Coordinates of C-alpha atoms and ligand atoms in Angstrom, one line a residue:
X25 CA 63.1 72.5 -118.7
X26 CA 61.0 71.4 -121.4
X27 CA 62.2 67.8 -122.9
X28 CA 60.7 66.0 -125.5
X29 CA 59.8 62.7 -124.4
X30 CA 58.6 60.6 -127.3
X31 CA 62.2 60.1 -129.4
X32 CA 62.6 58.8 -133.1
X33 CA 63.6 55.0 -133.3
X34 CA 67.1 54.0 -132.8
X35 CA 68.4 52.7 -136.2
X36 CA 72.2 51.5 -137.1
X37 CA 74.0 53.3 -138.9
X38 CA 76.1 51.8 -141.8
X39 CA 77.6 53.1 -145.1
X40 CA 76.0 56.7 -144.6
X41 CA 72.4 55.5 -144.4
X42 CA 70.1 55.4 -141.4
X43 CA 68.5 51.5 -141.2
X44 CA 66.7 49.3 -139.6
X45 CA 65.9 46.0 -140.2
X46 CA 63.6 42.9 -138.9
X47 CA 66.0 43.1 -136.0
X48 CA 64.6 41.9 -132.6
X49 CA 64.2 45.2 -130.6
X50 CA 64.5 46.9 -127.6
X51 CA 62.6 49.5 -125.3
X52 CA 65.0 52.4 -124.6
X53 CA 63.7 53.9 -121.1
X54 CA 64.0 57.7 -119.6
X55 CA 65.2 57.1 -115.9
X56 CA 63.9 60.4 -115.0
X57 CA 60.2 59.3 -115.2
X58 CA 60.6 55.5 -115.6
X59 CA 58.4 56.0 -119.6
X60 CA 59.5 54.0 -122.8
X61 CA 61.2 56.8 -125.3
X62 CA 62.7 54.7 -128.1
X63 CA 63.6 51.6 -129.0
X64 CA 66.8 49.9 -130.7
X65 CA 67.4 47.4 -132.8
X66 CA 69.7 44.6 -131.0
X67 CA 71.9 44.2 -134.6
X68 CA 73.3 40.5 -134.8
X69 CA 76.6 38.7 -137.1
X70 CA 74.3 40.2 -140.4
X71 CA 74.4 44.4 -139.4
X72 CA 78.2 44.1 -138.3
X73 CA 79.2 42.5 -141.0
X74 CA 77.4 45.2 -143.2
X75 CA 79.0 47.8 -140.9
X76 CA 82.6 45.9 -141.6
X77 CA 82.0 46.0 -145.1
X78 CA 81.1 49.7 -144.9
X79 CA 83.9 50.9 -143.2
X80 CA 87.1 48.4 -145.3
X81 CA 85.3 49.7 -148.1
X82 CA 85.7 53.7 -147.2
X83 CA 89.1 53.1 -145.9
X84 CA 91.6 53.0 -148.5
X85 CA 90.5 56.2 -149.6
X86 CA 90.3 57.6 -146.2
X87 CA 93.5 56.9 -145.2
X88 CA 95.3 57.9 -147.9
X89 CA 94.2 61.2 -147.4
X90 CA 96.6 63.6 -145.4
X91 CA 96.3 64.8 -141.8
X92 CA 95.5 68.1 -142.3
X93 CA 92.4 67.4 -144.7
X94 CA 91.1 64.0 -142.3
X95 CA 90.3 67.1 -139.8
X96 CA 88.9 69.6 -141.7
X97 CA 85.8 67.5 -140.6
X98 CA 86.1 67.8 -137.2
X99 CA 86.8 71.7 -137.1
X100 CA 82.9 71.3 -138.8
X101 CA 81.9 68.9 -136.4
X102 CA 83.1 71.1 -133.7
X103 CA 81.1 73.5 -134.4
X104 CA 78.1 71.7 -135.3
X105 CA 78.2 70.3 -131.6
X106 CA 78.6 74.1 -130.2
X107 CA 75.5 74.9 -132.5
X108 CA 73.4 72.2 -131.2
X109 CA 74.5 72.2 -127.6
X110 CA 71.5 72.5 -126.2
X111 CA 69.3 69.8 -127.8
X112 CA 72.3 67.4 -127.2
X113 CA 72.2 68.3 -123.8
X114 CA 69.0 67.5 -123.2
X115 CA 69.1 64.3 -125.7
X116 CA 71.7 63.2 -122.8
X117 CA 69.3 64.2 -120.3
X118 CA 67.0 62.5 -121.3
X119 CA 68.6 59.1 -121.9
X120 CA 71.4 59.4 -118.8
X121 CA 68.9 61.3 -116.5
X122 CA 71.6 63.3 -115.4
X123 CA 71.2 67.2 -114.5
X124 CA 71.4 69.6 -117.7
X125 CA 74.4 71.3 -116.8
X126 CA 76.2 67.9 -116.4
X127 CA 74.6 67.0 -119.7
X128 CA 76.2 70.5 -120.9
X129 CA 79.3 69.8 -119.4
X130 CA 79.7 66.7 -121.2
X131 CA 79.0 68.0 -124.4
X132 CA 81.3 71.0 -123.7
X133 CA 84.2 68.5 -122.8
X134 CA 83.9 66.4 -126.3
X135 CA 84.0 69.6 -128.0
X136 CA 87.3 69.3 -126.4
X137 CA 88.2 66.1 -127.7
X138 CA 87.7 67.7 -131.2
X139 CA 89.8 70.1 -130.2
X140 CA 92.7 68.0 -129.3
X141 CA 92.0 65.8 -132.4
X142 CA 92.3 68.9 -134.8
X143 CA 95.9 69.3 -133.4
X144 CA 97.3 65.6 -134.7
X145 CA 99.4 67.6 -137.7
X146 CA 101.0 70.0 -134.5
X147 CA 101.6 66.6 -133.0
X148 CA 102.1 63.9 -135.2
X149 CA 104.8 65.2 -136.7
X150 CA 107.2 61.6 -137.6
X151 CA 110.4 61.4 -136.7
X152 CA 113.8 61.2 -139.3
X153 CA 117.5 60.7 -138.4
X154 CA 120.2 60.2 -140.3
X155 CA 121.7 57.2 -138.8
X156 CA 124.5 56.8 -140.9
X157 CA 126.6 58.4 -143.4
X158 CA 123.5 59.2 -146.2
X159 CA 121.4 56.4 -144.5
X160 CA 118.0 58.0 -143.0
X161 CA 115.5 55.9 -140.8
X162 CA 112.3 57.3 -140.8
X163 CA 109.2 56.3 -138.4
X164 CA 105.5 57.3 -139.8
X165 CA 102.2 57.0 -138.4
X166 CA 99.9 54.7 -140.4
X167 CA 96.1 54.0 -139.4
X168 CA 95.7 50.4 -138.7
X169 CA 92.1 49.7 -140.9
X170 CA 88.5 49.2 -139.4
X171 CA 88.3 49.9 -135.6
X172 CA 85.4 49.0 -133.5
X173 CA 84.4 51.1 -130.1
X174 CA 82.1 49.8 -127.3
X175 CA 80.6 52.1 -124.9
X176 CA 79.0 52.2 -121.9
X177 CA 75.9 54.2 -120.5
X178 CA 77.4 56.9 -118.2
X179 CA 79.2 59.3 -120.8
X180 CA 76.2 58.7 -123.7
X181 CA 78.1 61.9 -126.0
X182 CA 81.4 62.1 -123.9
X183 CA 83.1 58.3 -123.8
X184 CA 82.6 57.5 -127.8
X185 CA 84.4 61.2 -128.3
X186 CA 87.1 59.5 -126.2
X187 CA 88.0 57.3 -129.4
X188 CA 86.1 58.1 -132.4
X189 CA 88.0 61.8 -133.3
X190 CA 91.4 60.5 -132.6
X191 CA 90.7 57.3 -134.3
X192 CA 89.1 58.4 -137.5
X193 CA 91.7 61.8 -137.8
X194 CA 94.4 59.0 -137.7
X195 CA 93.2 57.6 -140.7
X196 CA 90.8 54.4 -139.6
X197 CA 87.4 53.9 -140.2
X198 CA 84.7 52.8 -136.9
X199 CA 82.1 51.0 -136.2
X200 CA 80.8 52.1 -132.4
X201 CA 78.4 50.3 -130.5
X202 CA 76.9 52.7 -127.7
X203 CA 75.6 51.2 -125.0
X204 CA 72.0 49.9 -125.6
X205 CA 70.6 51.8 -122.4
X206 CA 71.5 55.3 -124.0
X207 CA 71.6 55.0 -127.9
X208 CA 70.3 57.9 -128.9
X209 CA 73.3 60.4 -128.6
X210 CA 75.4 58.6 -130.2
X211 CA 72.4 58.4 -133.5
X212 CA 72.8 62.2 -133.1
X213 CA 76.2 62.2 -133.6
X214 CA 76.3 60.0 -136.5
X215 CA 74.1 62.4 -138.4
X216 CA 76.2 65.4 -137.2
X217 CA 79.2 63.5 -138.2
X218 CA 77.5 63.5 -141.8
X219 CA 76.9 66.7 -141.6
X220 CA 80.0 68.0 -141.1
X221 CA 81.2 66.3 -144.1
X222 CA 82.5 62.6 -143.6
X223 CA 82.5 60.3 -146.3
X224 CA 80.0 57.9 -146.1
X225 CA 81.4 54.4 -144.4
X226 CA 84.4 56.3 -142.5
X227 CA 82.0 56.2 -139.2
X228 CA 79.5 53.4 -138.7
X229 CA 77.1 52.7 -135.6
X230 CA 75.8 49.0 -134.8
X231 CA 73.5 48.7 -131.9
X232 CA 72.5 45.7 -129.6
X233 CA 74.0 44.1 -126.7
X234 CA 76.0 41.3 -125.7
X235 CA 75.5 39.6 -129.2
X236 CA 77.1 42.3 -130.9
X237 CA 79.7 42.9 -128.3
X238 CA 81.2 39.1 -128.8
X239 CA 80.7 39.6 -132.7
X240 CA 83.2 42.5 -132.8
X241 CA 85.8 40.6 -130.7
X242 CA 85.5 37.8 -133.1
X243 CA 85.3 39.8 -136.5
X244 CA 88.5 39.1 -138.5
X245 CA 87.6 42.5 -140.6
X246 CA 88.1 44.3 -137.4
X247 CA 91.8 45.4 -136.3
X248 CA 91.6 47.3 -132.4
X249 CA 89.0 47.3 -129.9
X250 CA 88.0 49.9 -127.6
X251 CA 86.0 49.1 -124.5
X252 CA 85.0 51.0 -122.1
X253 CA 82.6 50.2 -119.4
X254 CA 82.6 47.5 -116.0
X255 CA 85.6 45.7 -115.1
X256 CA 83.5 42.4 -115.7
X257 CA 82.7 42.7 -119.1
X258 CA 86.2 44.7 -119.8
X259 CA 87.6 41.4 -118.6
X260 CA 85.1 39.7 -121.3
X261 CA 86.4 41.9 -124.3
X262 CA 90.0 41.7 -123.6
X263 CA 90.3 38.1 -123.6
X264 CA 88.1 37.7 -126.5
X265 CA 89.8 40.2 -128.9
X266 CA 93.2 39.8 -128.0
X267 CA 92.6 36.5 -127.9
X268 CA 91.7 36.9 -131.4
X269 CA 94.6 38.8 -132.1
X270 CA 93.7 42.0 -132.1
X271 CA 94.6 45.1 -130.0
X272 CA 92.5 46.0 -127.7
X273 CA 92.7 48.6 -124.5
X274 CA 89.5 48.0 -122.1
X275 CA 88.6 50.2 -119.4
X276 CA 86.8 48.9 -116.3
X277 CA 84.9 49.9 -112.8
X278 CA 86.7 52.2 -110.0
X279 CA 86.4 52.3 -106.5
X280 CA 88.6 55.7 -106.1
X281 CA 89.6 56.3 -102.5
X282 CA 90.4 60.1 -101.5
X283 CA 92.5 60.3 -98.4
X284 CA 91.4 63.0 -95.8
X285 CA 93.8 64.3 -93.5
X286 CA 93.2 66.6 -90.4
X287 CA 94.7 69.5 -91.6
X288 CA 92.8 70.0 -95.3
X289 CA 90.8 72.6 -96.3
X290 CA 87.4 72.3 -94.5
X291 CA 85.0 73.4 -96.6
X292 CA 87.2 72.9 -99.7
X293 CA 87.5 69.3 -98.9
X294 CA 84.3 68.5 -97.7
X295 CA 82.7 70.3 -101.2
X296 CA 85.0 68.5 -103.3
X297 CA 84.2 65.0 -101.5
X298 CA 80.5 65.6 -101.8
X299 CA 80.6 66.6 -105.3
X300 CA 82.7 63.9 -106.6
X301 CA 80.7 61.4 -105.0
X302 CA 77.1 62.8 -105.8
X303 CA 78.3 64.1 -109.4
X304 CA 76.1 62.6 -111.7
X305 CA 74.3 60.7 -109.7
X306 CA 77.9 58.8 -108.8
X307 CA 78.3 57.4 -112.3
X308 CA 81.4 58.5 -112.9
X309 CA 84.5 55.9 -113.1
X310 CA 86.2 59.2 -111.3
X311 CA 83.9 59.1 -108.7
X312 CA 84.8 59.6 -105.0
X313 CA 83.6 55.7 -103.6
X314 CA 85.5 55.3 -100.5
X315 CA 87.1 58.6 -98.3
X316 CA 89.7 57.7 -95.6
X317 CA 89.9 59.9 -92.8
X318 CA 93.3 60.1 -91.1
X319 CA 93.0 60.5 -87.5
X320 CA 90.7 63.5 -86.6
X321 CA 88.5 64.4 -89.6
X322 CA 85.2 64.9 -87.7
X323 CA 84.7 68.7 -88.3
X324 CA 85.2 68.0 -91.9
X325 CA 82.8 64.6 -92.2
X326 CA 80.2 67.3 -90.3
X327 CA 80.5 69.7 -93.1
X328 CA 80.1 66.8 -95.6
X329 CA 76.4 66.6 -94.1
X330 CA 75.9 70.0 -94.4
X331 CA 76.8 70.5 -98.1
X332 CA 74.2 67.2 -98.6
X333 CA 71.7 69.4 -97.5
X334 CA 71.8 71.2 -100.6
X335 CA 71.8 68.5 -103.3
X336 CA 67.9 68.0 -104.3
X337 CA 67.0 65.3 -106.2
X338 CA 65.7 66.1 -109.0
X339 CA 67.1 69.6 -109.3
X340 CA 70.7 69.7 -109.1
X341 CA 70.9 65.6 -108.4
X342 CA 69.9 63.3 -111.6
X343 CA 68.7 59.7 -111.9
X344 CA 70.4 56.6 -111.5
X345 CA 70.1 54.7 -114.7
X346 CA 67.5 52.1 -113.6
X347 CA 65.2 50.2 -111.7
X348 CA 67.8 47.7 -111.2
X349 CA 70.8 50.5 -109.9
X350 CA 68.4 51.7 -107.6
X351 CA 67.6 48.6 -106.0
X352 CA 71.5 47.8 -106.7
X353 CA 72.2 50.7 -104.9
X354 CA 70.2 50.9 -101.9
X355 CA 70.5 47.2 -101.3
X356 CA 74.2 48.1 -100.4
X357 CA 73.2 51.4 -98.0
X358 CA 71.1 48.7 -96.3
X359 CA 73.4 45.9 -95.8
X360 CA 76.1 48.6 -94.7
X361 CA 73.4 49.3 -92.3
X362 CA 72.9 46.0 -90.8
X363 CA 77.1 45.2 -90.5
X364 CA 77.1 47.7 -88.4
X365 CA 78.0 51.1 -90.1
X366 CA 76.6 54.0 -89.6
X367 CA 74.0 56.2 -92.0
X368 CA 74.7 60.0 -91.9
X369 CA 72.8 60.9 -94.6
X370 CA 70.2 58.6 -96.2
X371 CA 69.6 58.9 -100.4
X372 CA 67.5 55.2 -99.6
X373 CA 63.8 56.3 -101.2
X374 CA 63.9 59.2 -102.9
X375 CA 60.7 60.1 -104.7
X376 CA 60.6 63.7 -107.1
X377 CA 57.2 65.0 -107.4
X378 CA 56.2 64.9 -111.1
X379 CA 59.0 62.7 -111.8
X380 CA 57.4 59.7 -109.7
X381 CA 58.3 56.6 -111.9
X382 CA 62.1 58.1 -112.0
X383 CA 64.9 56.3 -110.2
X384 CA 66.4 58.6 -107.7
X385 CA 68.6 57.9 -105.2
X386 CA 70.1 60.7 -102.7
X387 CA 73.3 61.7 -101.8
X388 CA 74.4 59.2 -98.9
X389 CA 77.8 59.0 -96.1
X390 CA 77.9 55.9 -95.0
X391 CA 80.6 56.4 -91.6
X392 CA 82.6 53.6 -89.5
X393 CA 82.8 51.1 -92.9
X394 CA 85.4 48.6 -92.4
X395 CA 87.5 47.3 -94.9
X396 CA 85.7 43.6 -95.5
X397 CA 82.6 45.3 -96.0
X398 CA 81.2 45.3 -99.6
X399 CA 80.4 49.4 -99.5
X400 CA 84.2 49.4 -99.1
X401 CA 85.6 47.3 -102.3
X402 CA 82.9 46.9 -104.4
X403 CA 81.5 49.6 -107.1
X404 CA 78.5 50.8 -105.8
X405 CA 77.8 53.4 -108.9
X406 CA 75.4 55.8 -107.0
X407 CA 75.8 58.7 -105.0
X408 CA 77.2 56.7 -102.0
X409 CA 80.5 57.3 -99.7
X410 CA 81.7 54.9 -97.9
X411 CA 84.2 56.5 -94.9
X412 CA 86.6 54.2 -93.4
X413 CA 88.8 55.9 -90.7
X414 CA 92.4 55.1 -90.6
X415 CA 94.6 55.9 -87.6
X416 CA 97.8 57.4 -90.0
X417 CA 98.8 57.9 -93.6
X418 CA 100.9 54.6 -93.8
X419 CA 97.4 52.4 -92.8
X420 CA 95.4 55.1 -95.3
X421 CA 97.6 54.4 -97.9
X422 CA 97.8 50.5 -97.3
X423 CA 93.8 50.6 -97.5
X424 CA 93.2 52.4 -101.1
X425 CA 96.8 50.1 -101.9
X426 CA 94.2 46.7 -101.4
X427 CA 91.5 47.9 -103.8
X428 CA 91.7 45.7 -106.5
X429 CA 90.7 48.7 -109.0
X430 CA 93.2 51.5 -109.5
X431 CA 91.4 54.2 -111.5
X432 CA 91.8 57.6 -109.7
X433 CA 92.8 58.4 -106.0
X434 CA 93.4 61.5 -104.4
X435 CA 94.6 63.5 -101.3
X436 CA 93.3 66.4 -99.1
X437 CA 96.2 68.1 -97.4
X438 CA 97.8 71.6 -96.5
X439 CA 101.0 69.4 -96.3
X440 CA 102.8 69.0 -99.5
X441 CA 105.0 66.5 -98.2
X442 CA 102.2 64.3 -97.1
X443 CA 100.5 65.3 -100.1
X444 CA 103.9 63.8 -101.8
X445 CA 103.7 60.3 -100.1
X446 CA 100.2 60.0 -101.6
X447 CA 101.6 60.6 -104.9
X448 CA 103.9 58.4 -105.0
X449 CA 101.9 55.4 -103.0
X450 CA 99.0 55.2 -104.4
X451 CA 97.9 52.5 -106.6
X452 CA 95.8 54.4 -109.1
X453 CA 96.7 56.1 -112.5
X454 CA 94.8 59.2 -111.8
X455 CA 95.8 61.1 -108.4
X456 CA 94.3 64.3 -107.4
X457 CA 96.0 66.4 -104.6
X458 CA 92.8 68.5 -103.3
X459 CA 91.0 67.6 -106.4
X460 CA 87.9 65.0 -106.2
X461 CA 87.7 64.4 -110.1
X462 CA 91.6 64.4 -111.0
X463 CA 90.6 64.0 -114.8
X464 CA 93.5 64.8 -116.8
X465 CA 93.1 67.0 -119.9
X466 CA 94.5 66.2 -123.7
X467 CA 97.4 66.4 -124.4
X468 CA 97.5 64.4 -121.0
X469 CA 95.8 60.8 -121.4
X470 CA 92.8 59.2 -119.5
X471 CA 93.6 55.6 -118.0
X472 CA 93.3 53.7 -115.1
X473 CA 95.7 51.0 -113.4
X474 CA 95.0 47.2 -111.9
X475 CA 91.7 46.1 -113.0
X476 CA 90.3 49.8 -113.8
X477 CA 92.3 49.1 -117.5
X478 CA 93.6 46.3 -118.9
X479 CA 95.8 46.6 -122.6
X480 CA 98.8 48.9 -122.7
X481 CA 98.7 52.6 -123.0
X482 CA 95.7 55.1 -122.0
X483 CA 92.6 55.9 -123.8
X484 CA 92.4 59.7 -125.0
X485 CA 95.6 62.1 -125.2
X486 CA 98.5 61.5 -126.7
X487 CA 98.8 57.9 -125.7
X488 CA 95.8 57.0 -127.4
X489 CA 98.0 58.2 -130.6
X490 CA 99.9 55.0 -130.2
X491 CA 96.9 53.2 -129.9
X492 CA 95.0 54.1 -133.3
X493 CA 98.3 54.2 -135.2
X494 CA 101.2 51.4 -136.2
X495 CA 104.9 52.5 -137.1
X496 CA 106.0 52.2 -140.4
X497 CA 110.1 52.2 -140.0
X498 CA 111.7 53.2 -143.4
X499 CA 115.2 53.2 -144.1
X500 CA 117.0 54.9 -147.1
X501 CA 120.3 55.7 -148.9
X502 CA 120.7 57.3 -152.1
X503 CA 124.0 58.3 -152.2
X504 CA 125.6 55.5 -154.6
X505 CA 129.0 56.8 -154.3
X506 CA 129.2 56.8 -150.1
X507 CA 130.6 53.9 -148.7
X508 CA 128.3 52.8 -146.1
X509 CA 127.6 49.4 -145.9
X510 CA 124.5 49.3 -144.7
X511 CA 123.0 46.1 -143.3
X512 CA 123.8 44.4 -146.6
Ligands
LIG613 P1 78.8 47.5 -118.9 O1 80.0 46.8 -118.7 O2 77.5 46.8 -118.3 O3 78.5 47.8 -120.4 C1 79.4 48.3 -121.3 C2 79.2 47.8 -122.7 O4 79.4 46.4 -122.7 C3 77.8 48.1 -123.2 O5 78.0 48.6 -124.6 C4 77.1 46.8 -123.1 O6 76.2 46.6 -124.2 C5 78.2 45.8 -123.2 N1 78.0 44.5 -122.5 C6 77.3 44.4 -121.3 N2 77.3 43.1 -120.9 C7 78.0 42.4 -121.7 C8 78.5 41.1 -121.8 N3 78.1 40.2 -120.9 N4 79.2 40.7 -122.9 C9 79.6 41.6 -123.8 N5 79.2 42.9 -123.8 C10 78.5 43.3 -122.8 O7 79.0 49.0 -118.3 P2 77.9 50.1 -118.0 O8 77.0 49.6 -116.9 O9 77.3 50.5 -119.3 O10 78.8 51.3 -117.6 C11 79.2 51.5 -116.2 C12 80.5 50.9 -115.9 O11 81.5 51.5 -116.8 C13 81.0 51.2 -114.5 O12 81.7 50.1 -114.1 C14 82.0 52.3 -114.7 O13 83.0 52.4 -113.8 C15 82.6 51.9 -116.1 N6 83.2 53.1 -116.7 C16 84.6 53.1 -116.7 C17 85.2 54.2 -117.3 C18 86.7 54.2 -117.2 O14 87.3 55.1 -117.8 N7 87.4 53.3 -116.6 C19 84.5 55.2 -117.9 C20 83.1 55.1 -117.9 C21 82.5 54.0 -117.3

């Protein structure tokens, strides 16, 4: 797979125009090899405030536009992702370090956001009653104004499709800030966007860090704040702009437990476990973390090994985004190690020929973790399991119940009454019953529970509707000769 190391500078993105300033800047680094690609500016108070400007300034006549011609845009932009599928994918590859088909499959799956954003006027369709004699109350949709999203590095084209179709169809006007480890995907997209059509301002990108992050929670221009990325930082943002009054829905970590019992599907299960956990290269907020095995799982933790056997590095298993995660990552593997639990399969130095200076770390079951231990509650983020065996449902049940995250769970079972208990028990907004990934899929939203999301509603689907929009309530009689006294 040929892939085009040396990338075009990062620049924001503000009123239609490609800039870059005397910003201070940043190296933007391949984890595949390790090499300097890029590098963005990290934008301060000055850029957002352009990029505020920008987008109050294309709203009025944005949002006065009607559904159906806000996404006439993304039908275009639909298609110009499907065109350009292939250098996206390896845009992502080259910035995530994930495998191309995952890059692919991520690209297919925003291609799917469009698609449920292109559906608002079969969906947002208002609602009138006639409450009264010749009195009608009516509820509308109305866009709320400028709308900032932040987002992290594991979705690079995926997560800011989560927010900016569904946001911008609705009437606002964005400002994203991609995460300053994978910026150049979301560049892409801004020129696509253009592209396909949309007005200049309607869709602005402001890169940098921390800085910019604690700007847009303080920016009185700005009205809603998306986040999504670690539970510490979602923490961060949700104080800060809901503190500063403004909505805000922030998604954090995961640490999803999948429940194995006895009687599951061997090779089924032990596939599913192994792919969810080793899926891009475990840095997925879906991502199998912890499996509890209920009472005799053995044949199916065997198969596990066995289906490790064929995830190479560096073929079918990406990078880990850094230096740092893979130290991060294998510093956990060892002090699992020392505490006692046992190493079935070892990711712990991993080096790719030709890819040398890449950060790879292998697919690794961890076996006999106890619940204290860090492999069992915090997020790892690599393509580690940590198996805890539990002696029946109830105490499988009570262990995911203790995780203070809450993002996806699941259950392997023949046994849809077991199955059942799961459903209902577990402390997660995503289940999966003999799924690994249980992602739901538009119309159905994507959203986490305990410290996985904090804000009301979900993120995509229709609850993110809700989200992007604010009721206007209009009441109405016209009938001067009925004799309804209404409210008056
Ligand atoms: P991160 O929290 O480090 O960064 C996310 C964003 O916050 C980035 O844009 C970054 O620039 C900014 N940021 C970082 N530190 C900050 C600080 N101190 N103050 C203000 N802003 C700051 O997350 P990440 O490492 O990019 O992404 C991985 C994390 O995201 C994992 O925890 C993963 O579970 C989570 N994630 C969650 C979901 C979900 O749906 N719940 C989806 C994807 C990723």
């Amino acid at each position: 797979m040929e892939l085009n190391m040396k990338q075009p500078q990062v620049k924001n993105f503000i009123n239609g125009s490609f800039s870059r300033n005397g910003q201070k800047s940043m190296d933007v680094v391949s984890p595949l090899t390790g090499e300097v690609i890029s590098s963005l500016p990290m934008s301060g108070m000055k850029e957002l405030d352009e990029a505020v400007q920008s987008a109050k300034t294309a709203f009025p006549l944005w949002s006065s536009k009607t559904l159906k011609e806000r996404i006439q845009i993304f039908f275009r932009y639909r298609q110009l992702l499907e065109e350009n599928m292939d250098e996206l994918s390896k845009l992502i590859q080259l910035e995530n370090g994930k495998t191309y088909s995952e890059s692919r499959a991520e690209v297919e799956k925003s291609m799917e956001l469009c698609e449920f954003a292109v559906s608002m006027p079969q969906i947002v369709t208002n609602e009138v009653q006639e409450v009264s004699r010749g009195v009608e109350c009516r509820i509308e949709r109305k866009p709320i104004g400028v709308v900032a999203c932040i987002t992290p590095f594991n979705f690079p084209n995926m997560v800011p499709h989560w927010t900016v179709p569904n946001a911008i169809v609705l009437g606002n006007t964005v400002i994203v800030k991609p995460s300053e480890l994978v910026p150049l995907s979301v560049m892409r997209m801004a020129e696509l966007l253009k592209e396909a059509g949309l007005p200049d301002g309607v869709f602005n990108v402001v890169n940098g860090g921390q800085e910019i992050v604690e700007a847009i929670c303080d920016h009185e221009g700005i009205e809603a704040v998306s986040f999504v990325g670690s539970t510490r930082v979602a923490k961060i943002v949700y104080k800060r702009a809901s503190g500063n009054l403004k909505r805000c829905v922030a998604l954090g970590g995961a640490k999803n437990h999948l429940l194995v019992l006895p009687d599951a599907h061997v090779r089924m299960t032990a596939n599913d476990v192994v792919a969810s956990m080793s899926g891009c290269a475990g840095q997925r907020c879906m991502a199998a973390a912890v499996m509890v095995g209920v009472d005799k799982v053995q044949h199916i933790i065997d198969q596990m090994i066995v289906e490790c056997q064929n995830i190479v590095p560096g073929e079918n298993l990406g990078s880990v985004i850094s230096k740092e995660a893979k130290e991060r990552i294998e510093g956990y593997i060892t002090e699992a190690e020392e505490q006692g639990a046992k190493i079935l399969v070892d990711g712990r130095g991993v080096v790719v020929d030709g890819k040398e200076g890449g950060y790879f770390v292998g697919p690794t079951i961890i076996d006999y973790v106890t619940p204290e231990m860090r492999v069992a509650t915090e997020e790892i983020f690599g393509p580690v399991i940590s198996i805890i065996r539990a002696k029946n449902l109830d105490e499988a049940i009570q262990i995911e119940n203790n995780s203070n995250y809450g993002n996806a769970a699941a259950v392997f079972t023949q046994n849809g009454g077991l199955a059942k208990r799961v459903m209902e028990k577990a402390s997660a907004g995503m289940i999966g019953v003999n799924i690994g990934v249980p992602v739901p899929r538009e119309p159905f939203s994507f959203g986490g529970w305990n410290e996985s999301k904090f804000g009301v509603g979900d993120i995509t689907g229709r609850s993110s509707i809700e989200f992007w929009t604010q009721n206007k309530k209009t009441t109405t009689k016209w009938n001067p000769e009925d004799k309804t006294n209404w409210m008056s």
